[in-house]
Amino acid sequence: MSVEKSYAEINEKIKKGMAVVVTAEEIVDVVKEKGIEKAARQVDVVTTGTFGTMCSSGAFLNFGHSRPRIKMNKAYLNGVPAYAGIAAVDAYIGATALPESDPENRVYPGRFLYGGGHVIEDLVAGKRVKLEASGYGTDCYPRRHIETWITLDEINDAILFNPRNAYQNYGVAVNPSERTIYTYMGVLKPRLGNAGYSTSGQLSPLLNDPCYRTIGVGTRIFLGGGSGYVAWHGTQHNPGVPRGENGIPIGGAGTLALVGDLKQMSSEWLRGVSYVGYGASMAVGIGIPIPILDEDILRCCAVTDEEIYAPVVDYSSAYPQRESGDLGTVSYAELRSGTIKIEGKEVPTTPLSSYTKARQIAQILKNRIAEGSFQLSQPVQPLPSPQAGIVMKTLEEKKNKE
Amino acid sequence: MVANKFVLHFSSALVEQPIIYRLVKDYDLIINVLKADINPHKKGYVVLELSGDPENYNSGLEYLKGIGVDVDPLSGTIFWNKDRCLQCGACTSFCPAGALYMTTPQMEVHFDDSKCIICESCLDVCMAGAVEVRF
Ligand code: SF4
Ligand code: SF4
């Protein structure tokens, strides 16, 4: 008989502290030992995790009103500009924003020591952050300038809203050129000197639910140490890419827009990062529970690094020029072994997202669910599926009225 | 007398040459090898202290550079901040000495400072600012 469980049944078990929860790494052995059907009957939830740099991240902040009031149209946090083109004392601080004084790549390669991701980390760590804002003055908001210090506790709201996180698979970056290049996939040595890769493979959320059967709008998740939700599909969600027989996309595909209360989060799981020659950003910790509603869902969760493939991409010319350049595919098992073979050459691999921290997140989420403090939520709307007909658009240069 | 510490990086072609011997014999330098990893047919490095009179010292360095040895002065020590480390492992594929390394299958990053040759390769690579040189 096939296994069928509902969200309500699973949540009932969680409430009673009786749910069986394992991580996406542990499930592999459970299935090996018990087979799919028995494992699907016994296990209620599989937890996933990922911890890596996610540039499309940031936070909406509401500072509260000063006396007299100001309508901020420029705002800076520790010198880093926040977008203030919304209501009077609301602003959005983006992870990759840089102070205007940053030398950027004028001294190449730049260091990008402090940016929006670092501001968010400092806020979450409870540090005082300098707020400087200016406005043009109106009858209702007469003030034109303010300089003060804020902490996360002292402001009204701080909502982490990340428009694109948790990429479902990602390319492996290499550099066949003659010089070192500095990319968001790390420092890439010349002549295929190393290969940068991201994603936590068999632990990664969307690689365990490849066709989005359970992860959808409204899924409650572990986000930055607290809990948050899937708000929408992420920007550049591209589910229609080629997939293997197991349904797993070979290359970047689905993405998630995530939201959560920054005030509950921790600087252990939101960390400002600086990529030499590229820029500042933020590492985000995400964990997503997958309810085992049937055997098929469990089969997907039992995926291993051997069965997940990523394309090798030339970041010295093909990627920057938006050209396709096929250098083959490699499995995450090969990537994680420390070297891969490209065009007959042994190339050391450079991991950019933390497998250890991903495992830790899956473990924390597992514990929260097992002890009853984290209930699962049923999505209110699915993510656009591989059949949704989404095609990525490109930006073309046009003249007015062309 | 000048004395300084250097890391010499050799290509596989240079490994076979009697470089240290030449430094002693032709340039009359005193050499104190602090650490080395040299295997035939593979590239390698030597950390050493070079001392001698200034003229010989300089021409010895010129000789090394001339035959294609990468000569990096050694200064400071590397400090790994475990709490800042994101445990990504990026640095481990850049570390020529195995001082920053990852365990398998746990994929945990550790630092063994006794192996560090202070080449500073990890500094550019670490996005978390978890490795620093301290003087
Ligand atoms: S400086 Fe960094 S890369 Fe160089 S040996 Fe020491 S730990 Fe390794
Ligand atoms: S690159 Fe930095 S953050 Fe990553 S493992 Fe090495 S020391 Fe840690």
XYZ file of C-alpha atoms and ligand atoms in Angstrom:
553
model
C 0.000 0.000 0.000
C 1.341 3.411 -0.795
C 2.037 5.960 1.901
C -0.112 9.057 2.163
C 0.159 11.628 4.915
C -1.304 15.101 5.343
C 0.205 18.272 6.786
C -2.387 18.079 9.581
C -1.355 14.553 10.540
C 2.317 15.478 10.564
C 1.687 18.625 12.597
C -0.358 16.624 15.077
C 2.642 14.350 15.603
C 4.964 17.358 15.920
C 2.675 18.825 18.579
C 2.821 15.594 20.548
C 6.579 15.460 20.185
C 6.250 12.218 18.254
C 7.292 13.256 14.773
C 10.209 11.408 13.240
C 12.555 13.986 11.757
C 15.849 13.342 9.965
C 18.162 15.535 7.932
C 18.549 15.269 4.168
C 21.948 13.698 4.817
C 20.692 11.148 7.343
C 17.775 10.092 5.135
C 20.194 8.591 2.626
C 21.204 5.852 5.066
C 17.666 5.386 6.360
C 16.481 4.642 2.825
C 19.448 2.359 2.161
C 18.574 0.372 5.230
C 14.780 0.313 5.073
C 13.822 0.970 1.484
C 11.624 3.775 0.214
C 8.225 2.567 1.389
C 9.155 1.718 4.953
C 11.196 4.916 5.298
C 8.306 6.997 3.958
C 5.999 5.418 6.512
C 8.360 6.064 9.414
C 9.852 9.454 8.615
C 7.572 12.490 8.809
C 9.907 15.325 7.974
C 13.279 15.709 6.235
C 15.191 18.896 6.988
C 17.508 20.633 4.540
C 20.005 23.455 4.928
C 22.252 25.865 3.119
C 24.645 28.601 4.220
C 26.299 30.727 1.597
C 26.561 34.133 0.023
C 23.246 35.347 -1.347
C 23.565 38.795 -2.881
C 19.871 39.323 -3.448
C 19.199 39.933 0.229
C 18.402 42.909 2.393
C 16.149 44.331 5.059
C 13.312 46.826 5.283
C 13.723 49.007 8.335
C 11.369 51.467 9.988
C 13.302 53.855 12.219
C 10.380 55.543 14.010
C 9.721 59.287 13.768
C 12.041 62.010 14.999
C 10.913 65.288 16.505
C 10.417 67.339 14.363
C 9.607 64.763 11.714
C 11.707 64.081 8.647
C 10.819 62.474 5.322
C 14.095 60.805 4.496
C 15.064 60.707 0.873
C 18.632 59.724 1.557
C 19.641 57.442 4.409
C 22.987 55.967 5.417
C 23.728 53.245 7.957
C 27.358 53.301 9.075
C 27.939 55.207 5.842
C 26.293 52.565 3.649
C 23.405 53.981 1.593
C 19.960 52.478 2.185
C 17.174 52.966 -0.339
C 14.842 55.604 1.087
C 12.473 56.071 -1.844
C 9.555 54.697 0.182
C 7.642 56.190 3.128
C 9.129 58.846 5.423
C 11.147 56.698 7.820
C 11.224 53.406 5.941
C 14.334 52.260 4.098
C 15.749 49.119 2.501
C 19.357 48.211 3.167
C 20.650 45.870 0.474
C 23.401 43.328 1.117
C 25.727 44.569 -1.629
C 25.414 48.324 -0.976
C 28.746 50.099 -0.452
C 29.673 53.366 1.227
C 30.222 56.160 -1.287
C 33.756 56.423 0.073
C 34.609 52.824 -0.874
C 37.390 52.784 -3.465
C 35.563 49.888 -5.186
C 37.729 48.459 -7.961
C 39.649 51.673 -8.584
C 42.470 50.004 -6.739
C 42.122 46.618 -8.362
C 41.244 44.196 -6.940
C 39.122 46.097 -4.400
C 38.625 44.879 -0.837
C 35.004 45.904 -0.159
C 35.549 45.582 3.551
C 32.195 46.920 4.714
C 28.831 46.907 2.963
C 25.118 46.379 3.478
C 25.560 42.764 4.589
C 27.915 43.934 7.337
C 25.379 46.567 8.445
C 22.722 43.857 8.756
C 25.142 41.615 10.646
C 25.981 44.474 13.034
C 22.299 45.261 13.614
C 21.475 41.629 14.308
C 24.461 41.380 16.647
C 22.867 44.192 18.677
C 25.564 46.744 17.819
C 24.879 50.468 17.608
C 24.706 51.629 14.018
C 25.034 55.245 12.907
C 22.023 56.566 10.994
C 22.431 59.668 8.917
C 19.502 60.849 6.807
C 18.438 63.894 4.904
C 15.196 65.148 3.396
C 14.127 68.259 1.503
C 11.621 69.415 4.119
C 7.860 69.590 3.700
C 5.051 71.157 5.718
C 4.355 67.830 7.354
C 8.017 66.739 7.547
C 9.979 69.956 8.164
C 13.287 68.452 9.269
C 16.077 68.212 6.691
C 18.804 66.311 8.394
C 19.339 63.902 11.232
C 22.358 62.110 12.641
C 21.841 59.581 15.375
C 22.584 56.050 16.559
C 20.178 53.138 16.398
C 20.060 49.538 17.538
C 17.791 46.785 16.283
C 15.808 46.896 19.539
C 15.191 50.617 19.292
C 13.632 50.688 15.852
C 10.041 49.678 15.071
C 10.503 47.068 12.418
C 13.214 45.183 10.658
C 12.016 42.763 8.043
C 14.538 40.667 6.198
C 13.278 40.432 2.640
C 15.494 38.575 0.213
C 14.208 38.640 -3.371
C 16.359 35.737 -4.526
C 17.847 33.085 -2.265
C 18.415 29.348 -2.119
C 19.286 28.844 -5.775
C 18.360 25.371 -6.922
C 21.760 24.231 -8.151
C 24.413 26.511 -9.618
C 27.235 26.492 -12.149
C 30.840 25.638 -11.312
C 33.122 28.586 -12.096
C 36.493 28.171 -13.794
C 39.010 30.442 -15.434
C 40.782 29.174 -18.565
C 42.378 32.588 -19.217
C 45.937 33.637 -18.480
C 45.257 35.902 -15.502
C 43.678 35.520 -12.058
C 40.105 36.781 -12.010
C 38.052 37.970 -9.046
C 34.411 36.930 -9.147
C 31.413 36.326 -6.932
C 32.437 32.673 -7.264
C 35.677 33.546 -5.510
C 39.208 34.046 -6.716
C 39.735 31.958 -9.854
C 43.287 31.076 -10.738
C 44.379 31.162 -14.376
C 44.640 28.137 -16.688
C 41.892 26.214 -14.876
C 43.786 26.604 -11.604
C 40.704 25.927 -9.480
C 36.921 25.554 -9.730
C 34.557 27.516 -7.476
C 31.275 25.880 -6.580
C 28.351 26.732 -4.396
C 25.215 25.001 -2.997
C 25.148 22.335 -0.340
C 24.278 19.545 -2.810
C 22.345 16.750 -1.176
C 21.499 19.018 1.777
C 20.258 21.921 -0.323
C 16.541 22.767 0.005
C 15.388 22.897 -3.606
C 17.567 19.955 -4.619
C 15.520 17.815 -2.241
C 12.205 18.985 -3.662
C 13.189 19.356 -7.291
C 9.690 19.893 -8.708
C 8.424 22.074 -5.824
C 5.839 19.634 -4.521
C 6.041 20.895 -0.937
C 8.052 24.127 -0.975
C 5.728 26.931 -2.022
C 4.434 30.364 -1.072
C 3.817 30.306 2.669
C 6.237 27.508 3.606
C 7.637 28.188 7.065
C 11.426 27.966 7.110
C 14.562 28.508 9.188
C 15.889 31.894 8.121
C 18.964 33.573 9.562
C 18.562 31.731 12.847
C 14.896 32.653 13.344
C 11.932 31.503 11.385
C 10.591 33.037 8.216
C 8.531 32.189 5.184
C 8.762 31.655 1.483
C 7.159 34.887 0.263
C 7.096 34.159 -3.446
C 9.201 32.473 -6.064
C 12.507 34.280 -6.246
C 13.607 36.581 -9.035
C 15.066 34.715 -12.011
C 13.105 31.598 -10.959
C 13.762 29.483 -14.016
C 12.216 26.056 -13.528
C 12.144 25.091 -17.213
C 15.879 24.334 -17.561
C 17.086 20.856 -18.616
C 16.741 18.255 -15.884
C 18.146 14.818 -15.281
C 15.989 11.707 -15.114
C 15.632 12.248 -11.378
C 14.010 15.628 -12.043
C 17.027 17.559 -10.769
C 17.973 20.566 -12.873
C 21.473 20.572 -14.308
C 22.356 24.150 -13.426
C 20.643 27.142 -11.815
C 16.847 26.785 -11.827
C 14.316 27.552 -9.094
C 14.823 30.355 -6.576
C 12.955 31.633 -3.506
C 11.988 35.051 -2.210
C 12.195 34.870 1.571
C 10.851 37.011 4.360
C 11.276 37.012 8.123
C 11.589 39.136 11.258
C 15.196 40.304 11.532
C 14.696 40.880 15.252
C 14.524 37.124 15.866
C 17.610 36.341 13.846
C 21.236 35.885 14.820
C 24.528 37.131 13.459
C 25.701 33.547 13.429
C 23.459 32.978 10.404
C 23.554 36.384 8.725
C 27.114 37.394 8.009
C 28.586 40.255 6.041
C 31.130 39.028 3.499
C 33.702 40.726 1.239
C 34.789 39.205 -2.062
C 38.096 40.654 -3.241
C 37.615 42.349 -6.601
C 33.875 41.703 -6.611
C 32.080 43.370 -3.724
C 30.356 43.060 -0.381
C 27.440 40.760 0.261
C 25.839 38.616 2.921
C 25.959 34.938 3.805
C 22.494 33.711 4.725
C 21.548 30.551 6.579
C 18.389 28.842 5.343
C 16.745 25.582 6.327
C 13.569 24.186 4.829
C 11.571 21.252 6.168
C 10.086 18.813 3.702
C 7.025 16.901 4.894
C 7.043 13.287 3.726
C 3.537 13.202 2.290
C 4.250 10.219 0.065
C 6.996 7.943 -1.252
C 7.804 10.103 -4.203
C 8.647 13.064 -1.974
C 10.839 10.838 0.144
C 12.596 9.430 -2.911
C 13.561 12.974 -3.894
C 14.883 13.687 -0.375
C 17.111 10.627 -0.543
C 19.102 12.126 -3.401
C 22.881 11.961 -2.987
C 25.747 14.113 -4.204
C 26.526 11.450 -6.822
C 23.193 12.151 -8.511
C 23.357 15.937 -8.630
C 25.210 17.512 -11.542
C 26.349 21.064 -12.172
C 27.633 22.635 -15.381
C 31.194 23.964 -15.572
C 31.181 27.595 -16.712
C 34.010 29.775 -18.021
C 33.930 32.959 -15.915
C 36.759 34.613 -17.830
C 34.811 35.070 -21.062
C 31.609 33.040 -21.569
C 29.884 34.207 -18.377
C 30.736 37.928 -18.532
C 29.880 38.040 -22.243
C 26.615 36.119 -21.655
C 27.676 33.433 -24.056
C 27.146 29.751 -23.679
C 30.319 27.776 -23.318
C 30.014 24.133 -22.452
C 32.860 22.743 -20.413
C 30.875 19.687 -19.354
C 29.132 18.742 -16.122
C 30.423 17.354 -12.828
C 28.686 15.754 -9.863
C 28.677 17.195 -6.352
C 30.394 14.017 -5.177
C 33.309 14.868 -7.476
C 33.244 18.525 -6.417
C 33.305 17.573 -2.770
C 36.168 15.117 -3.296
C 38.474 18.109 -3.741
C 39.344 17.767 -7.427
C 37.421 17.482 -10.681
C 38.583 16.701 -14.190
C 38.110 19.352 -16.866
C 39.414 18.756 -20.352
C 41.633 16.024 -18.958
C 43.130 18.295 -16.295
C 42.873 17.705 -12.533
C 41.421 20.881 -11.085
C 41.176 21.550 -7.318
C 37.695 22.625 -6.194
C 36.993 25.708 -4.091
C 33.786 25.453 -2.046
C 32.044 28.771 -1.396
C 29.050 27.676 0.600
C 29.564 25.814 3.844
C 28.575 22.181 3.925
C 29.288 21.964 7.663
C 27.048 24.929 8.448
C 24.357 23.594 6.110
C 24.409 20.360 8.071
C 24.232 22.314 11.326
C 21.165 24.226 10.094
C 19.409 21.012 9.042
C 20.199 19.658 12.513
C 18.879 22.746 14.326
C 15.682 22.684 12.282
C 15.329 18.967 12.956
C 15.627 19.601 16.686
C 13.110 22.449 16.620
C 10.580 20.258 14.831
C 11.256 17.202 16.975
C 10.796 19.167 20.199
C 7.538 20.651 18.907
C 8.589 24.287 18.621
C 8.410 24.456 14.822
C 5.225 23.450 12.988
C 5.030 22.936 9.267
C 2.874 25.175 7.124
C 1.097 24.106 3.979
C 1.882 26.370 1.016
C -0.972 28.624 -0.041
C 0.242 28.613 -3.625
C 2.771 26.438 -5.442
C 5.886 27.848 -7.090
C 5.779 28.026 -10.894
C 6.538 24.484 -12.044
C 8.928 23.188 -14.699
C 5.905 23.140 -17.031
C 4.929 26.771 -16.329
C 6.590 27.926 -19.524
C 8.909 30.465 -17.849
C 11.699 31.600 -20.168
C 14.482 33.875 -18.879
C 14.490 37.262 -20.529
C 17.593 39.232 -21.336
C 18.199 42.953 -21.327
C 18.731 44.397 -24.774
C 19.888 47.905 -25.612
C 17.247 49.828 -27.536
C 16.649 53.361 -28.680
C 13.507 55.218 -27.660
C 10.454 53.905 -29.609
C 12.453 51.085 -31.204
C 75.244 41.019 7.808
C 71.704 40.872 6.482
C 69.305 38.163 7.614
C 65.742 37.610 6.517
C 63.213 34.841 6.172
C 61.791 33.885 2.805
C 59.431 31.424 1.235
C 60.839 30.077 -2.024
C 58.369 28.497 -4.416
C 59.771 26.147 -7.043
C 58.224 24.870 -10.208
C 58.596 21.142 -10.874
C 61.447 21.869 -13.310
C 63.425 23.740 -10.652
C 62.977 21.177 -7.921
C 65.775 19.078 -9.349
C 68.346 21.863 -9.344
C 70.931 22.216 -6.549
C 69.753 25.703 -5.620
C 70.642 25.675 -1.945
C 74.084 24.360 -2.759
C 74.657 27.256 -5.187
C 73.524 29.807 -2.601
C 76.077 28.461 -0.148
C 78.877 27.825 -2.563
C 78.643 30.705 -5.058
C 77.193 33.402 -2.814
C 78.641 32.433 0.536
C 75.287 32.694 2.304
C 74.276 31.034 5.550
C 71.076 29.102 5.146
C 68.749 27.937 7.842
C 65.940 25.814 6.432
C 62.841 26.234 8.574
C 60.393 24.147 6.621
C 60.326 22.440 3.255
C 58.141 20.404 0.998
C 59.959 19.281 -2.094
C 59.284 16.168 -4.099
C 60.904 15.296 -7.397
C 58.660 16.111 -10.380
C 56.289 18.219 -8.264
C 56.372 21.859 -7.380
C 57.483 22.645 -3.870
C 58.538 25.282 -1.381
C 61.217 25.973 1.162
C 60.972 28.388 4.056
C 64.416 29.520 5.013
C 66.480 32.197 6.636
C 69.140 33.714 4.412
C 72.030 35.611 5.877
C 75.278 36.931 4.532
C 76.988 40.161 3.681
C 74.698 42.624 1.871
C 76.293 42.274 -1.546
C 76.181 38.475 -1.545
C 72.717 38.523 -0.027
C 71.402 40.689 -2.851
C 73.113 38.815 -5.629
C 71.882 35.547 -4.094
C 68.316 36.852 -4.276
C 68.926 38.029 -7.848
C 70.194 34.576 -8.747
C 67.026 32.968 -7.319
C 64.727 35.330 -9.176
C 66.782 34.922 -12.322
C 66.290 31.183 -12.501
C 62.520 31.586 -11.894
C 62.135 30.871 -8.172
C 59.278 32.839 -6.590
C 60.765 34.599 -3.585
C 58.337 35.883 -0.940
C 59.575 37.587 2.185
C 58.176 36.020 5.332
C 56.740 38.409 7.848
C 54.162 38.304 10.575
C 52.074 35.291 11.504
C 48.705 34.154 10.281
C 45.856 34.269 12.733
C 42.692 32.269 12.032
C 39.586 33.569 13.745
C 37.454 30.488 14.273
C 34.371 32.502 15.210
C 34.483 34.593 12.055
C 35.124 31.565 9.872
C 32.094 30.562 7.837
C 33.487 27.057 7.342
C 33.156 27.328 3.588
C 36.545 25.817 2.810
C 37.458 28.244 0.023
C 40.859 28.974 1.578
C 41.792 25.320 1.856
C 42.126 24.922 -1.900
C 44.533 27.874 -1.963
C 46.696 26.856 0.963
C 49.883 25.302 -0.442
C 51.004 23.960 2.927
C 47.892 22.208 4.169
C 47.750 24.576 7.136
C 44.135 25.480 6.424
C 42.525 22.145 5.646
C 39.198 20.444 5.469
C 38.375 17.093 7.000
C 36.400 14.552 5.002
C 33.609 13.586 5.038
C 32.697 16.161 7.734
C 33.945 19.049 5.562
C 35.106 20.929 8.641
C 37.765 23.596 8.261
C 40.724 23.633 10.653
C 43.973 25.570 10.921
C 47.313 24.066 11.881
C 49.614 27.029 12.337
C 52.715 24.849 12.618
C 52.298 24.090 8.917
C 51.659 27.682 7.826
C 54.382 29.180 5.645
C 52.783 32.647 5.748
C 52.426 32.842 2.008
C 49.240 34.893 2.554
C 47.366 33.145 -0.271
C 44.382 32.662 2.020
C 44.000 36.381 2.764
C 42.480 37.358 -0.572
C 40.332 34.283 -0.706
C 38.561 34.502 2.642
C 35.320 36.456 2.231
C 34.689 36.474 5.955
C 37.848 38.244 7.076
C 38.617 35.196 9.207
C 42.333 35.086 8.416
C 44.613 37.959 9.333
C 48.330 38.605 9.341
C 49.598 39.831 12.670
C 52.993 41.415 12.945
S 49.332 31.917 4.805
Fe 47.353 30.951 4.544
S 47.493 29.910 2.569
Fe 49.607 30.401 3.188
S 50.297 28.580 4.266
Fe 49.469 29.935 5.838
S 47.356 29.283 6.044
Fe 48.091 28.406 4.136
S 37.771 31.083 3.405
Fe 37.561 32.121 5.381
S 35.465 31.663 5.989
Fe 35.965 30.191 4.400
S 36.769 28.411 5.518
Fe 38.535 29.684 4.985
S 38.826 30.960 6.808
Fe 36.783 30.114 6.957
